[in-house]
Structures are given as C-alpha cells and as structure tokens.
XYZ file of C-alpha atoms in Angstrom:
368
model
C 52.104 29.353 120.890
C 54.157 26.198 120.550
C 51.803 24.293 122.840
C 48.819 25.672 120.990
C 50.133 24.587 117.576
C 51.037 21.166 118.898
C 47.543 20.644 120.172
C 45.921 21.731 117.045
C 48.337 19.380 114.815
C 47.821 16.476 117.022
C 44.108 16.664 117.690
C 43.293 14.631 114.351
C 45.915 11.895 115.456
C 44.388 11.605 119.014
C 40.769 11.364 117.460
C 42.148 8.588 115.248
C 43.513 6.604 118.206
C 40.710 7.528 120.602
C 38.911 4.123 120.406
C 42.096 2.164 120.917
C 43.152 4.299 123.919
C 39.727 3.829 125.479
C 39.737 0.109 125.037
C 43.263 -0.220 126.290
C 43.022 1.697 129.665
C 44.783 -1.103 131.525
C 43.023 -1.956 134.694
C 45.036 -2.692 137.874
C 45.326 -6.511 137.390
C 47.592 -8.216 139.898
C 50.675 -7.732 141.949
C 49.908 -3.904 141.893
C 51.339 -3.513 138.413
C 49.156 -0.544 137.378
C 49.424 0.464 133.804
C 48.356 3.892 132.553
C 46.913 4.630 129.116
C 49.103 6.514 126.599
C 46.670 9.548 127.111
C 47.353 9.745 130.911
C 51.093 8.944 131.107
C 54.396 10.585 129.957
C 57.447 8.437 130.306
C 61.085 9.372 130.654
C 63.824 6.661 130.287
C 66.615 8.398 132.042
C 70.196 7.037 131.671
C 72.152 8.725 134.310
C 75.476 7.097 133.431
C 77.042 4.830 130.685
C 79.377 3.390 133.151
C 78.583 -0.353 133.742
C 80.165 -3.283 135.594
C 79.057 -5.706 132.920
C 79.772 -6.155 129.149
C 76.834 -7.981 127.934
C 77.101 -9.147 124.268
C 73.768 -7.829 123.048
C 74.099 -4.331 124.690
C 73.410 -1.295 122.495
C 76.107 0.886 124.349
C 78.983 1.707 122.166
C 81.300 2.949 124.944
C 81.213 2.864 128.868
C 83.137 5.906 129.872
C 80.460 8.553 130.144
C 79.969 9.116 133.870
C 77.197 11.398 133.482
C 76.168 14.906 134.724
C 76.660 16.266 138.169
C 73.909 15.554 140.653
C 73.033 19.279 140.577
C 72.466 19.261 136.755
C 70.577 15.941 137.204
C 68.289 17.580 139.691
C 68.000 20.652 137.494
C 66.825 18.474 134.605
C 64.399 16.431 136.881
C 62.697 19.503 138.006
C 62.231 20.916 134.535
C 60.707 17.606 133.391
C 58.403 17.612 136.344
C 57.334 21.168 135.594
C 56.588 20.063 132.121
C 54.489 17.185 133.331
C 52.414 19.651 135.441
C 51.907 22.035 132.627
C 50.874 19.073 130.233
C 48.651 17.656 133.089
C 50.279 14.148 132.440
C 51.091 11.560 134.972
C 54.854 11.238 135.113
C 56.661 7.906 134.807
C 60.359 7.629 135.001
C 62.785 4.628 134.565
C 66.130 5.450 136.118
C 68.816 3.460 134.331
C 72.374 3.368 132.988
C 74.834 1.859 132.185
C 74.415 0.611 135.597
C 72.671 3.223 137.818
C 74.065 1.819 141.039
C 77.545 2.858 140.051
C 76.180 6.141 141.122
C 74.374 4.807 144.160
C 74.001 7.967 146.214
C 72.863 9.855 143.208
C 70.131 7.290 142.460
C 68.673 7.950 145.929
C 68.894 11.675 145.521
C 66.958 11.520 142.273
C 64.419 9.110 143.906
C 63.931 11.654 146.729
C 63.346 14.474 144.160
C 60.925 12.523 142.062
C 58.960 11.277 145.219
C 58.414 14.923 146.197
C 57.096 15.963 142.789
C 54.084 15.023 140.630
C 55.359 11.612 139.547
C 53.035 8.594 139.347
C 55.485 5.852 139.368
C 59.306 5.143 139.208
C 61.124 2.068 137.765
C 64.785 1.186 138.400
C 66.363 -0.551 135.435
C 69.517 -2.393 136.679
C 71.655 -5.463 136.088
C 71.204 -6.002 139.847
C 74.700 -6.972 140.594
C 75.466 -3.928 142.997
C 72.218 -4.349 144.942
C 73.122 -5.480 148.552
C 70.904 -5.448 151.785
C 71.593 -1.751 152.423
C 70.518 -0.729 148.874
C 67.381 -2.911 149.234
C 66.543 -1.396 152.523
C 66.925 2.069 151.054
C 64.695 1.226 148.017
C 62.123 -0.009 150.354
C 61.478 3.511 151.625
C 60.286 4.896 148.248
C 56.569 4.648 147.896
C 56.444 5.441 144.127
C 58.766 2.700 143.062
C 56.674 0.395 140.819
C 59.177 -2.266 140.049
C 62.945 -3.012 140.180
C 63.730 -4.500 136.723
C 66.815 -6.867 136.279
C 67.773 -8.847 133.107
C 68.189 -12.483 132.334
C 68.741 -13.929 128.780
C 67.657 -17.518 129.193
C 68.464 -20.288 131.575
C 71.850 -20.560 133.247
C 74.111 -21.565 130.443
C 72.668 -19.317 127.840
C 72.484 -16.361 130.110
C 75.993 -16.691 131.313
C 77.353 -16.669 127.806
C 75.763 -13.311 127.218
C 76.006 -11.495 130.525
C 78.989 -13.178 132.145
C 79.863 -16.386 134.052
C 78.075 -16.716 137.276
C 75.583 -13.976 136.558
C 72.454 -16.224 136.471
C 72.870 -17.476 140.065
C 73.781 -14.144 141.225
C 70.749 -12.441 139.875
C 68.539 -15.061 141.360
C 70.245 -14.294 144.729
C 69.491 -10.547 144.185
C 65.780 -11.385 143.286
C 65.433 -13.324 146.530
C 66.920 -10.249 148.313
C 64.492 -7.832 146.665
C 61.614 -10.073 147.392
C 62.666 -10.430 150.998
C 61.938 -6.635 151.220
C 58.739 -7.119 149.435
C 59.937 -5.100 146.577
C 58.255 -5.857 143.229
C 60.609 -7.389 140.809
C 60.456 -7.529 137.002
C 62.849 -9.453 134.760
C 63.501 -8.505 131.095
C 64.717 -10.824 128.486
C 66.105 -9.652 125.175
C 64.959 -12.242 122.603
C 66.872 -13.197 119.542
C 67.604 -16.358 117.587
C 70.175 -17.468 120.108
C 67.686 -17.627 123.011
C 64.220 -17.843 121.635
C 63.548 -21.420 122.872
C 64.272 -20.417 126.448
C 61.440 -17.755 126.913
C 58.952 -20.235 128.467
C 61.420 -22.413 130.468
C 62.816 -19.045 131.908
C 59.231 -17.737 132.690
C 58.547 -21.033 134.657
C 61.827 -20.610 136.615
C 60.995 -17.088 137.413
C 57.452 -18.066 138.602
C 58.973 -20.558 140.950
C 61.141 -17.955 142.642
C 58.330 -15.340 142.964
C 59.241 -12.848 140.274
C 56.228 -10.559 139.764
C 56.425 -9.741 135.973
C 58.349 -10.734 132.946
C 58.901 -8.605 129.866
C 60.311 -9.435 126.416
C 62.276 -7.084 124.283
C 63.280 -7.733 120.693
C 66.972 -7.861 120.046
C 67.998 -4.811 117.873
C 71.497 -4.916 116.454
C 72.870 -1.488 117.602
C 75.949 -0.127 119.024
C 78.574 -2.724 120.147
C 76.057 -5.468 119.099
C 75.592 -4.006 115.650
C 77.514 -6.869 113.965
C 75.165 -9.491 115.459
C 72.450 -9.413 112.897
C 72.436 -13.191 112.860
C 70.654 -12.974 116.256
C 67.577 -11.075 114.732
C 64.473 -13.130 114.637
C 62.551 -13.636 111.338
C 59.013 -12.417 111.364
C 57.697 -16.015 111.809
C 60.132 -16.748 114.571
C 58.954 -13.583 116.439
C 55.273 -14.595 115.896
C 55.951 -17.934 117.477
C 57.751 -16.416 120.475
C 54.862 -13.899 121.002
C 52.255 -16.669 120.621
C 54.034 -18.764 123.213
C 54.133 -15.822 125.561
C 50.498 -15.010 125.142
C 49.577 -18.627 125.785
C 51.539 -18.498 129.037
C 49.908 -15.330 129.992
C 46.524 -16.749 129.583
C 47.297 -19.779 131.826
C 49.440 -18.309 134.458
C 50.432 -15.179 136.230
C 53.408 -16.371 137.779
C 55.129 -14.236 136.599
C 52.808 -12.030 134.815
C 53.985 -11.417 131.284
C 53.751 -7.824 130.316
C 52.810 -7.781 126.612
C 52.803 -4.195 125.905
C 54.869 -4.026 122.872
C 54.352 -3.336 119.074
C 53.079 -6.366 117.096
C 51.561 -8.088 119.961
C 48.144 -6.730 118.924
C 48.229 -8.913 115.875
C 47.576 -11.888 118.089
C 44.240 -10.544 119.556
C 43.457 -6.942 118.983
C 40.476 -7.161 121.334
C 42.536 -8.107 124.377
C 43.466 -4.907 126.371
C 46.285 -6.680 128.053
C 48.425 -7.015 124.914
C 49.892 -4.650 122.316
C 51.026 -1.090 122.452
C 51.714 1.707 120.024
C 55.337 2.691 119.411
C 55.662 5.583 121.859
C 57.945 7.712 119.679
C 56.210 11.157 119.488
C 53.524 10.053 121.517
C 54.292 9.840 125.140
C 57.897 9.085 125.788
C 61.501 10.348 125.430
C 64.908 9.133 126.379
C 67.563 11.191 128.245
C 71.280 10.243 127.920
C 74.003 10.748 130.628
C 75.184 14.033 129.055
C 71.631 15.578 128.838
C 70.986 14.605 125.055
C 67.506 13.605 124.197
C 66.540 10.568 121.957
C 63.159 9.593 120.653
C 63.805 6.271 122.253
C 66.894 4.527 123.478
C 67.038 2.298 120.485
C 66.541 5.178 117.982
C 69.933 6.980 118.381
C 69.080 10.290 116.763
C 69.697 13.343 118.924
C 66.771 15.631 119.151
C 68.512 18.250 121.488
C 70.132 18.641 124.896
C 68.298 19.695 128.041
C 71.296 21.838 129.241
C 71.004 23.885 126.105
C 67.188 23.881 125.234
C 63.902 23.063 126.857
C 61.858 19.954 126.818
C 59.089 22.025 125.264
C 61.196 23.003 122.114
C 62.306 19.452 121.661
C 58.760 18.037 122.024
C 56.998 20.627 119.942
C 59.399 21.438 117.244
C 61.429 18.231 116.295
C 60.994 17.367 112.676
C 61.651 13.670 113.447
C 58.831 13.473 115.994
C 56.416 15.100 113.657
C 57.353 12.790 110.827
C 56.595 9.683 113.020
C 53.387 11.233 114.460
C 51.860 11.401 110.874
C 50.869 7.849 109.907
C 50.781 8.960 106.218
C 54.550 9.098 106.413
C 54.922 5.480 107.042
C 56.181 3.209 104.267
C 55.577 -0.361 103.026
C 52.826 -2.379 104.731
C 52.824 -0.144 107.749
C 51.385 2.735 105.829
C 47.874 1.543 105.330
C 47.743 -1.079 108.059
C 44.442 -1.452 109.940
C 46.502 -1.622 113.126
C 48.000 1.828 112.686
C 46.084 3.241 115.777
C 47.329 0.372 118.029
C 50.903 -0.354 116.740
C 52.782 1.236 113.892
C 55.640 -1.092 114.203
C 58.810 -0.453 116.010
C 60.517 2.578 114.359
C 63.908 1.796 116.026
C 63.948 -1.666 114.704
C 62.997 -0.380 111.214
C 65.876 2.215 111.517
C 68.404 -0.454 112.650
C 67.635 -2.830 109.850
C 66.887 -0.572 106.930
C 68.394 2.854 107.785
C 65.012 4.469 107.667
C 62.827 4.908 110.672
C 59.749 5.332 108.542
C 60.057 1.926 106.714
C 57.846 -0.970 107.578
C 58.778 -3.005 110.656
C 60.737 -5.903 109.130
C 59.519 -8.285 111.799
C 55.812 -7.931 111.146
C 54.273 -11.136 110.112
C 50.867 -9.586 108.964
C 50.451 -10.256 105.166
C-alpha cells in the first residue's frame, strides 16, 4: 500500500519532469563515464565510517570517532538496499565513503564483493587517497562495477595544502599515477569557495596533464566543523563566473572531462544535456551514515530514520521532509515559480545551511 500511494502521489511530479528527463538521458560520452537518468538510477552515498586520517578545514564532519557498524550489519543493510532496488526496478549506484573508507580496508573489499554480486549498475569509491597503496590498487582492479575512484584536491599545491595538510598535493598526484597505472578511472573533486575560486581552471589543466579522467566541482557549504567559515561562501555572481569558466573549459577540452551535473548549471544552457541536474532529495538518492542513520543527503543533516530500526521503504515512502521537498509548490522565494523547477530546484542543503529552511530559495542562484 505504501508503494501504491507513493506512485499515485509522485505521478504528477514525474509527468512535470518528463521532458527534462528525456532530454537529459546522458549518453556514454568519453572515458566510459556512463551517466544514467534520474528515472533509471537510485543512488546511495554510504559512509561506512567517520574515522579519517586527515582534518581538512572545509570538511562537514563534526567528529571523527564513529568507527561504524560491524561488517555483518553493513552486509545486512547492503542486501536490504539491493532488495529495494530490485523491487523498485531501479539501477543501483553506490558511493562507498567515510570519513576515510580505507581505514576499514578489508570491509571495503567485502562490501565491493557483495555489491558486485547484486543488481548494482556502478560503484564509486570516495576517498582522500592517502591510504591507497599498490596492494589496494591491485585489489580495486578486480572489481568490474567500479566506475571511478574519486579523490579530492582544493586547488594548486599551496592552496590545497593549507586546506588538506602539508604535502597532500604531491601525495595525491602520486596516488593518481598509481591508480592510472592500473587503468583505474580517476575523478578529482574540488570544493569551491572564495578561498580557491581562481584555481579551478589551473587545477583542471594540471589534472589533464597527469591523465585524470574527470573533474567535479562541489559548492562549499558551511556545515559541521566548517560552520564558522561562511566567509568562504561564494556570492551568486562569483558562482556564476566559476560555472561559466568550467563550462567553457568543458566545451574546449575533455582532459579532464568536467562533470557538470549540479544544480544551477542549467542556467548557463538549459538545452545542453551534459550540464545541470535536479536536486536529488526525494527523487533518487539517500545518504547512509556509519551508524545506519539515513539522511536526505549528506549536506542536509536531518535524520529520516535508521536502517537497523526501520526499512528503507518506510523511510522513502513516509518521510514528511521528503514529501515537502518533492512538491515544488512548497518551495519559497524565487525558486517557487522558477521556469527551471523541473531541471534544478536549487540546492536544498545549501538553502538550509544559509537560512535554516530547506525550502527557501537557493541563495547562490544568480537568476533574476
């Protein structure tokens, strides 16, 4: 009954978005980075531990002591999620992350074995990269469903090392070379703020020269331990310029390929299927924390439930927060009547961090 009611309530929303979904069925472009449409995919960002060997200044974690559930409980959750994917007839996508996931090296490989054996389309590993050695790289090479290994850099060497720790820039470049020597696809994420906005393109050029496959930008959101760094938040005009520069680079070079699937990118060119994405909250994604808690996304730290206490079905079908966000009539400010509602809706997590209300307009939207 829950599933039937969900399908009835969401049918109008899907029909509203249908044209956008059809336009944005991302083809397999280059480097085997296949992107699925929102209708096809369901994505779980799975934090298996909060323990981390770094203390990056922009990090959203508040503490680093939660080691995470036992491997038996992780497997129980993994099978439950895969069962749900089968029932929903959705293609499963998982990102295994932390903290630093390779502080639980053996457990990462056990989860990869589980997900490889189930109905999962692709798996990403989100890691700071420091703990990857030749043995880890060799093991990762065995898994056919790994789409990319994602590491992070925050600019060129001086800027990056101020944020992620002295020597981390050179060390990550060494790890990138190690992964590429095993023909593993590598993506680099950069969290962009006022402190590093001028190094997006120089970093892209550097990454292209060392063979990185893809480059993704994430907006800095002041949350957790970085909640006092609101001075790092870009203005709407600054973000527009950063996104314009990234889009121009994408149009002239695929070394590395910019992954421009983020809210607000559609404002640059709504007819280009390679850029822009709707906020995934209530649509096709959930985040799982090390203790089994479920969040609407990692940057929106509001607990929806716990997978050791309730099912993913109850969380997905009955959460008032998810239903609030699914209904565009609940959005406020200029997001409410925006023509880009089927393609964007702004970042609900950023709105929450800056205003305390996840239904408010995205403060970084530059549309008049």
